[in-house]
PDB file of C-alpha atoms in Angstrom:
ATOM      1  CA  ASP A 287       0.000   0.000   0.000  1.00  0.00           C
ATOM      2  CA  ILE A 288       1.125   3.509  -0.832  1.00  0.00           C
ATOM      3  CA  GLN A 289       1.930   5.692   2.182  1.00  0.00           C
ATOM      4  CA  MET A 290       1.706   9.479   2.194  1.00  0.00           C
ATOM      5  CA  THR A 291       4.154  11.515   4.264  1.00  0.00           C
ATOM      6  CA  GLN A 292       3.471  15.190   4.767  1.00  0.00           C
ATOM      7  CA  SER A 293       5.781  17.830   6.248  1.00  0.00           C
ATOM      8  CA  PRO A 294       6.046  19.873   8.295  1.00  0.00           C
ATOM      9  CA  SER A 295       3.409  18.893  10.839  1.00  0.00           C
ATOM     10  CA  THR A 296       3.156  22.470  12.106  1.00  0.00           C
ATOM     11  CA  LEU A 297       4.133  25.737  10.527  1.00  0.00           C
ATOM     12  CA  SER A 298       4.082  29.311  11.786  1.00  0.00           C
ATOM     13  CA  ALA A 299       4.396  32.162   9.302  1.00  0.00           C
ATOM     14  CA  SER A 300       3.554  35.829   8.910  1.00  0.00           C
ATOM     15  CA  VAL A 301       1.055  37.527   6.671  1.00  0.00           C
ATOM     16  CA  GLY A 302       2.613  38.001   3.249  1.00  0.00           C
ATOM     17  CA  ASP A 303       5.047  35.093   3.596  1.00  0.00           C
ATOM     18  CA  ARG A 304       5.459  32.405   0.968  1.00  0.00           C
ATOM     19  CA  VAL A 305       4.637  29.029   2.483  1.00  0.00           C
ATOM     20  CA  THR A 306       5.363  25.553   1.146  1.00  0.00           C
ATOM     21  CA  ILE A 307       4.044  22.213   2.359  1.00  0.00           C
ATOM     22  CA  THR A 308       5.461  18.952   1.048  1.00  0.00           C
ATOM     23  CA  CYS A 309       3.811  15.594   0.500  1.00  0.00           C
ATOM     24  CA  ARG A 310       5.726  12.461  -0.475  1.00  0.00           C
ATOM     25  CA  ALA A 311       4.266   9.179  -1.707  1.00  0.00           C
ATOM     26  CA  SER A 312       6.030   5.888  -0.995  1.00  0.00           C
ATOM     27  CA  GLN A 313       5.710   5.006  -4.673  1.00  0.00           C
ATOM     28  CA  SER A 314       4.656   6.833  -7.796  1.00  0.00           C
ATOM     29  CA  ILE A 315       1.087   8.061  -7.912  1.00  0.00           C
ATOM     30  CA  SER A 316       1.471  10.049 -11.148  1.00  0.00           C
ATOM     31  CA  VAL A 317      -0.603  13.214 -10.574  1.00  0.00           C
ATOM     32  CA  TRP A 318      -3.383  11.595  -8.556  1.00  0.00           C
ATOM     33  CA  LEU A 319      -3.063  13.903  -5.580  1.00  0.00           C
ATOM     34  CA  ALA A 320      -5.393  16.407  -3.974  1.00  0.00           C
ATOM     35  CA  TRP A 321      -4.831  19.110  -1.359  1.00  0.00           C
ATOM     36  CA  TYR A 322      -7.466  20.063   1.189  1.00  0.00           C
ATOM     37  CA  GLN A 323      -7.838  22.882   3.683  1.00  0.00           C
ATOM     38  CA  GLN A 324      -9.758  22.230   6.889  1.00  0.00           C
ATOM     39  CA  LYS A 325     -10.836  24.716   9.519  1.00  0.00           C
ATOM     40  CA  PRO A 326     -12.098  23.604  12.943  1.00  0.00           C
ATOM     41  CA  GLY A 327     -15.553  22.066  12.825  1.00  0.00           C
ATOM     42  CA  LYS A 328     -15.764  22.304   9.042  1.00  0.00           C
ATOM     43  CA  VAL A 329     -15.757  19.861   6.165  1.00  0.00           C
ATOM     44  CA  PRO A 330     -12.398  19.761   4.335  1.00  0.00           C
ATOM     45  CA  LYS A 331     -12.327  22.043   1.324  1.00  0.00           C
ATOM     46  CA  LEU A 332     -10.679  21.018  -1.928  1.00  0.00           C
ATOM     47  CA  LEU A 333      -7.938  23.405  -3.008  1.00  0.00           C
ATOM     48  CA  ILE A 334      -5.970  21.529  -5.652  1.00  0.00           C
ATOM     49  CA  TYR A 335      -6.782  18.412  -7.684  1.00  0.00           C
ATOM     50  CA  LYS A 336      -4.643  16.326 -10.036  1.00  0.00           C
ATOM     51  CA  ALA A 337      -1.590  17.727  -8.264  1.00  0.00           C
ATOM     52  CA  SER A 338      -1.664  21.165  -9.868  1.00  0.00           C
ATOM     53  CA  SER A 339      -5.203  22.101 -10.944  1.00  0.00           C
ATOM     54  CA  LEU A 340      -6.770  24.901  -8.928  1.00  0.00           C
ATOM     55  CA  GLU A 341     -10.326  24.182  -7.819  1.00  0.00           C
ATOM     56  CA  SER A 342     -12.845  26.752  -8.974  1.00  0.00           C
ATOM     57  CA  GLY A 343     -13.270  29.604  -6.519  1.00  0.00           C
ATOM     58  CA  VAL A 344      -9.978  28.988  -4.702  1.00  0.00           C
ATOM     59  CA  PRO A 345      -7.725  32.073  -4.540  1.00  0.00           C
ATOM     60  CA  SER A 346      -4.859  32.096  -7.012  1.00  0.00           C
ATOM     61  CA  ARG A 347      -2.298  32.452  -4.207  1.00  0.00           C
ATOM     62  CA  PHE A 348      -2.690  28.685  -3.761  1.00  0.00           C
ATOM     63  CA  SER A 349      -0.796  26.460  -6.175  1.00  0.00           C
ATOM     64  CA  GLY A 350       0.236  22.850  -6.393  1.00  0.00           C
ATOM     65  CA  SER A 351       3.078  21.132  -8.190  1.00  0.00           C
ATOM     66  CA  GLY A 352       4.767  17.794  -8.528  1.00  0.00           C
ATOM     67  CA  SER A 353       4.253  14.347  -9.942  1.00  0.00           C
ATOM     68  CA  GLY A 354       5.353  10.840  -9.171  1.00  0.00           C
ATOM     69  CA  THR A 355       6.337  10.805  -5.514  1.00  0.00           C
ATOM     70  CA  GLU A 356       6.939  14.415  -4.521  1.00  0.00           C
ATOM     71  CA  PHE A 357       4.349  17.173  -4.352  1.00  0.00           C
ATOM     72  CA  THR A 358       4.113  20.669  -2.937  1.00  0.00           C
ATOM     73  CA  LEU A 359       1.378  23.056  -1.955  1.00  0.00           C
ATOM     74  CA  THR A 360       2.456  26.693  -2.053  1.00  0.00           C
ATOM     75  CA  ILE A 361       0.703  29.747  -0.710  1.00  0.00           C
ATOM     76  CA  SER A 362       2.362  32.676  -2.443  1.00  0.00           C
ATOM     77  CA  SER A 363       1.349  35.415  -0.004  1.00  0.00           C
ATOM     78  CA  LEU A 364      -0.105  34.205   3.258  1.00  0.00           C
ATOM     79  CA  GLN A 365      -3.372  35.768   4.407  1.00  0.00           C
ATOM     80  CA  PRO A 366      -4.990  35.652   7.862  1.00  0.00           C
ATOM     81  CA  ASP A 367      -7.822  33.490   6.513  1.00  0.00           C
ATOM     82  CA  ASP A 368      -5.295  30.789   5.558  1.00  0.00           C
ATOM     83  CA  SER A 369      -4.923  29.675   9.166  1.00  0.00           C
ATOM     84  CA  ALA A 370      -6.055  26.034   8.968  1.00  0.00           C
ATOM     85  CA  THR A 371      -4.868  22.449   8.710  1.00  0.00           C
ATOM     86  CA  TYR A 372      -3.839  21.239   5.262  1.00  0.00           C
ATOM     87  CA  TYR A 373      -3.936  17.648   4.054  1.00  0.00           C
ATOM     88  CA  CYS A 374      -2.710  15.895   0.961  1.00  0.00           C
ATOM     89  CA  GLN A 375      -4.508  12.789  -0.272  1.00  0.00           C
ATOM     90  CA  HIS A 376      -3.769  10.190  -2.888  1.00  0.00           C
ATOM     91  CA  TYR A 377      -7.034   9.833  -4.751  1.00  0.00           C
ATOM     92  CA  ASN A 378      -9.327   7.225  -3.157  1.00  0.00           C
ATOM     93  CA  SER A 379      -6.647   6.368  -0.654  1.00  0.00           C
ATOM     94  CA  LEU A 380      -4.573   7.543   2.269  1.00  0.00           C
ATOM     95  CA  PHE A 381      -4.110  11.069   3.571  1.00  0.00           C
ATOM     96  CA  GLY A 382      -0.959  12.741   4.764  1.00  0.00           C
ATOM     97  CA  GLN A 383      -0.751  13.440   8.475  1.00  0.00           C
ATOM     98  CA  GLY A 384      -1.729  17.077   8.069  1.00  0.00           C
ATOM     99  CA  THR A 385       0.053  20.421   8.454  1.00  0.00           C
ATOM    100  CA  LYS A 386      -1.307  22.890  10.963  1.00  0.00           C
ATOM    101  CA  LEU A 387      -0.606  26.398   9.675  1.00  0.00           C
ATOM    102  CA  GLU A 388      -0.577  29.213  12.195  1.00  0.00           C
ATOM    103  CA  ILE A 389      -0.399  32.896  11.386  1.00  0.00           C
ATOM    104  CA  LYS A 390       2.104  34.774  13.582  1.00  0.00           C
TER     105      LYS A 390
ATOM    106  CA  GLN B 166     -24.432  19.281  -8.528  1.00  0.00           C
ATOM    107  CA  VAL B 167     -23.801  16.030  -6.698  1.00  0.00           C
ATOM    108  CA  GLN B 168     -24.563  16.071  -2.981  1.00  0.00           C
ATOM    109  CA  LEU B 169     -23.864  13.422  -0.359  1.00  0.00           C
ATOM    110  CA  GLN B 170     -25.676  12.832   2.909  1.00  0.00           C
ATOM    111  CA  GLU B 171     -24.638  10.444   5.653  1.00  0.00           C
ATOM    112  CA  SER B 172     -27.231   8.753   7.855  1.00  0.00           C
ATOM    113  CA  GLY B 173     -27.169   6.269  10.700  1.00  0.00           C
ATOM    114  CA  PRO B 174     -27.037   5.954  14.477  1.00  0.00           C
ATOM    115  CA  GLY B 175     -25.047   8.540  16.374  1.00  0.00           C
ATOM    116  CA  LEU B 176     -24.364   6.190  19.256  1.00  0.00           C
ATOM    117  CA  VAL B 177     -23.037   2.650  19.059  1.00  0.00           C
ATOM    118  CA  LYS B 178     -22.157   0.319  21.915  1.00  0.00           C
ATOM    119  CA  PRO B 179     -18.667  -1.162  22.250  1.00  0.00           C
ATOM    120  CA  SER B 180     -18.177  -4.484  20.418  1.00  0.00           C
ATOM    121  CA  GLU B 181     -21.194  -3.794  18.194  1.00  0.00           C
ATOM    122  CA  THR B 182     -21.249  -2.915  14.491  1.00  0.00           C
ATOM    123  CA  LEU B 183     -21.331   0.661  13.273  1.00  0.00           C
ATOM    124  CA  SER B 184     -23.539   1.046  10.182  1.00  0.00           C
ATOM    125  CA  LEU B 185     -23.808   4.174   8.057  1.00  0.00           C
ATOM    126  CA  THR B 186     -25.376   4.924   4.695  1.00  0.00           C
ATOM    127  CA  CYS B 187     -24.530   7.659   2.225  1.00  0.00           C
ATOM    128  CA  THR B 188     -27.229   8.854  -0.155  1.00  0.00           C
ATOM    129  CA  VAL B 189     -26.070  10.391  -3.430  1.00  0.00           C
ATOM    130  CA  SER B 190     -28.315  13.019  -4.964  1.00  0.00           C
ATOM    131  CA  GLY B 191     -28.000  15.208  -8.033  1.00  0.00           C
ATOM    132  CA  GLY B 192     -26.120  12.595 -10.024  1.00  0.00           C
ATOM    133  CA  SER B 193     -25.639   8.917 -10.669  1.00  0.00           C
ATOM    134  CA  ILE B 194     -23.605   6.645  -8.454  1.00  0.00           C
ATOM    135  CA  SER B 195     -22.430   4.750 -11.527  1.00  0.00           C
ATOM    136  CA  ASN B 196     -18.856   4.861 -12.792  1.00  0.00           C
ATOM    137  CA  TYR B 197     -17.349   6.469  -9.724  1.00  0.00           C
ATOM    138  CA  TYR B 198     -15.362   5.507  -6.626  1.00  0.00           C
ATOM    139  CA  TRP B 199     -17.123   6.249  -3.348  1.00  0.00           C
ATOM    140  CA  SER B 200     -15.167   6.554  -0.119  1.00  0.00           C
ATOM    141  CA  TRP B 201     -15.653   6.638   3.614  1.00  0.00           C
ATOM    142  CA  ILE B 202     -13.342   8.844   5.664  1.00  0.00           C
ATOM    143  CA  ARG B 203     -13.326   9.526   9.384  1.00  0.00           C
ATOM    144  CA  GLN B 204     -11.826  12.032  11.777  1.00  0.00           C
ATOM    145  CA  PRO B 205     -11.548  11.337  15.510  1.00  0.00           C
ATOM    146  CA  PRO B 206     -11.968  14.404  17.705  1.00  0.00           C
ATOM    147  CA  GLY B 207      -8.885  16.597  17.494  1.00  0.00           C
ATOM    148  CA  LYS B 208      -7.100  14.268  15.078  1.00  0.00           C
ATOM    149  CA  GLY B 209      -6.395  14.004  11.371  1.00  0.00           C
ATOM    150  CA  LEU B 210      -8.337  12.552   8.474  1.00  0.00           C
ATOM    151  CA  GLU B 211      -8.305   8.777   8.058  1.00  0.00           C
ATOM    152  CA  TRP B 212      -9.359   7.108   4.831  1.00  0.00           C
ATOM    153  CA  ILE B 213     -11.404   3.995   5.605  1.00  0.00           C
ATOM    154  CA  GLY B 214     -11.969   2.567   2.139  1.00  0.00           C
ATOM    155  CA  TYR B 215     -13.853   2.810  -1.119  1.00  0.00           C
ATOM    156  CA  VAL B 216     -16.384   0.974  -3.234  1.00  0.00           C
ATOM    157  CA  TYR B 217     -16.605   1.329  -6.977  1.00  0.00           C
ATOM    158  CA  SER B 218     -20.064   1.387  -8.530  1.00  0.00           C
ATOM    159  CA  SER B 219     -19.457  -2.149  -9.796  1.00  0.00           C
ATOM    160  CA  GLY B 220     -19.043  -3.298  -6.197  1.00  0.00           C
ATOM    161  CA  SER B 221     -15.272  -3.710  -6.080  1.00  0.00           C
ATOM    162  CA  THR B 222     -13.687  -2.464  -2.873  1.00  0.00           C
ATOM    163  CA  ASN B 223     -10.386  -1.431  -1.307  1.00  0.00           C
ATOM    164  CA  TYR B 224      -9.805  -0.821   2.380  1.00  0.00           C
ATOM    165  CA  ASN B 225      -7.263   0.829   4.647  1.00  0.00           C
ATOM    166  CA  PRO B 226      -5.017  -2.017   5.837  1.00  0.00           C
ATOM    167  CA  SER B 227      -5.320  -0.779   9.411  1.00  0.00           C
ATOM    168  CA  LEU B 228      -9.087  -1.358   9.373  1.00  0.00           C
ATOM    169  CA  LYS B 229      -9.432  -4.068   6.753  1.00  0.00           C
ATOM    170  CA  SER B 230     -10.341  -6.875   9.140  1.00  0.00           C
ATOM    171  CA  ARG B 231     -13.350  -4.954  10.496  1.00  0.00           C
ATOM    172  CA  VAL B 232     -14.651  -2.984   7.496  1.00  0.00           C
ATOM    173  CA  SER B 233     -17.170  -3.697   4.785  1.00  0.00           C
ATOM    174  CA  ILE B 234     -18.343  -1.155   2.205  1.00  0.00           C
ATOM    175  CA  SER B 235     -21.113  -1.922  -0.250  1.00  0.00           C
ATOM    176  CA  VAL B 236     -23.109  -0.131  -2.929  1.00  0.00           C
ATOM    177  CA  ASP B 237     -26.772  -0.189  -3.913  1.00  0.00           C
ATOM    178  CA  THR B 238     -27.032   1.395  -7.336  1.00  0.00           C
ATOM    179  CA  SER B 239     -30.828   1.073  -7.407  1.00  0.00           C
ATOM    180  CA  LYS B 240     -31.050   3.392  -4.412  1.00  0.00           C
ATOM    181  CA  ASN B 241     -28.038   5.571  -5.305  1.00  0.00           C
ATOM    182  CA  GLN B 242     -26.556   4.700  -1.931  1.00  0.00           C
ATOM    183  CA  PHE B 243     -23.432   3.168  -0.505  1.00  0.00           C
ATOM    184  CA  SER B 244     -22.870   1.885   3.004  1.00  0.00           C
ATOM    185  CA  LEU B 245     -20.227   1.328   5.653  1.00  0.00           C
ATOM    186  CA  LYS B 246     -20.104  -1.386   8.285  1.00  0.00           C
ATOM    187  CA  LEU B 247     -17.399  -1.365  10.936  1.00  0.00           C
ATOM    188  CA  SER B 248     -17.499  -4.260  13.352  1.00  0.00           C
ATOM    189  CA  TYR B 249     -16.286  -4.722  16.911  1.00  0.00           C
ATOM    190  CA  VAL B 250     -16.098  -1.005  17.582  1.00  0.00           C
ATOM    191  CA  THR B 251     -14.313   0.539  20.543  1.00  0.00           C
ATOM    192  CA  ALA B 252     -14.042   4.067  21.889  1.00  0.00           C
ATOM    193  CA  ALA B 253     -11.184   4.617  19.438  1.00  0.00           C
ATOM    194  CA  ASP B 254     -13.732   4.445  16.618  1.00  0.00           C
ATOM    195  CA  THR B 255     -15.519   7.551  17.902  1.00  0.00           C
ATOM    196  CA  ALA B 256     -15.218  10.049  15.067  1.00  0.00           C
ATOM    197  CA  VAL B 257     -16.946  12.207  12.516  1.00  0.00           C
ATOM    198  CA  TYR B 258     -17.603   9.928   9.546  1.00  0.00           C
ATOM    199  CA  TYR B 259     -17.700  11.412   6.055  1.00  0.00           C
ATOM    200  CA  CYS B 260     -18.741   9.907   2.770  1.00  0.00           C
ATOM    201  CA  ALA B 261     -16.990  11.313  -0.280  1.00  0.00           C
ATOM    202  CA  ARG B 262     -16.288  11.133  -3.981  1.00  0.00           C
ATOM    203  CA  ASP B 263     -12.831  12.188  -5.127  1.00  0.00           C
ATOM    204  CA  PRO B 264     -11.881  14.802  -5.603  1.00  0.00           C
ATOM    205  CA  GLY B 265     -13.616  17.166  -3.268  1.00  0.00           C
ATOM    206  CA  VAL B 266     -17.242  16.042  -3.028  1.00  0.00           C
ATOM    207  CA  TRP B 267     -17.963  15.348   0.632  1.00  0.00           C
ATOM    208  CA  GLY B 268     -20.989  14.913   2.826  1.00  0.00           C
ATOM    209  CA  GLN B 269     -21.410  17.102   5.867  1.00  0.00           C
ATOM    210  CA  GLY B 270     -20.233  14.334   8.165  1.00  0.00           C
ATOM    211  CA  THR B 271     -21.922  12.565  11.038  1.00  0.00           C
ATOM    212  CA  LEU B 272     -20.557  12.123  14.534  1.00  0.00           C
ATOM    213  CA  VAL B 273     -20.607   8.554  15.765  1.00  0.00           C
ATOM    214  CA  THR B 274     -19.854   7.989  19.424  1.00  0.00           C
ATOM    215  CA  VAL B 275     -18.951   4.573  20.767  1.00  0.00           C
ATOM    216  CA  SER B 276     -20.095   4.289  24.337  1.00  0.00           C
ATOM    217  CA  SER B 277     -22.140   2.020  26.547  1.00  0.00           C
TER     218      SER B 277
END
């Protein structure tokens, strides 16, 4: 079974910073990766699908890249509303452990 | 637009079987993979498994011995059964279709 490893587990950054979260698969998953944002008490929200496609309505400061085994989620200019936990997921399979993003 | 809705008991006794159903509306259940995901209080997301509309399944190895997911295409529903539950199975349970179509989630508490 393919394992997903996400890092870092926590991240603290300031408004305006560029932030990167990494997700690694234990074997190649091509581009079958999604990124989600979850705020407390809410359903996870899709940000990125097929590794790099921006979901409709998601701000353009979010971007995804990668293929095979290594993937990144980048927030180009951090905003206060971006405080949340972020998860990667191999389609129809396991999630990464999550990255809790805190705004300084 | 496809919408998913979980239903089932909110309280299950230890050692019993947790049963949930997800009703798909606004689209057909055919030709898609349908997943169950859970989130214990204060913890991360855990993929439980999926069923394809044909009935084929795949489960998280950590739960495989206790999980069964099935589909009823005539009712546009799919279901989860998790046997021999303990307090560690207390979680919000979501049904989902990748990528990004999720139900609102239902809290299931395991307690006597």
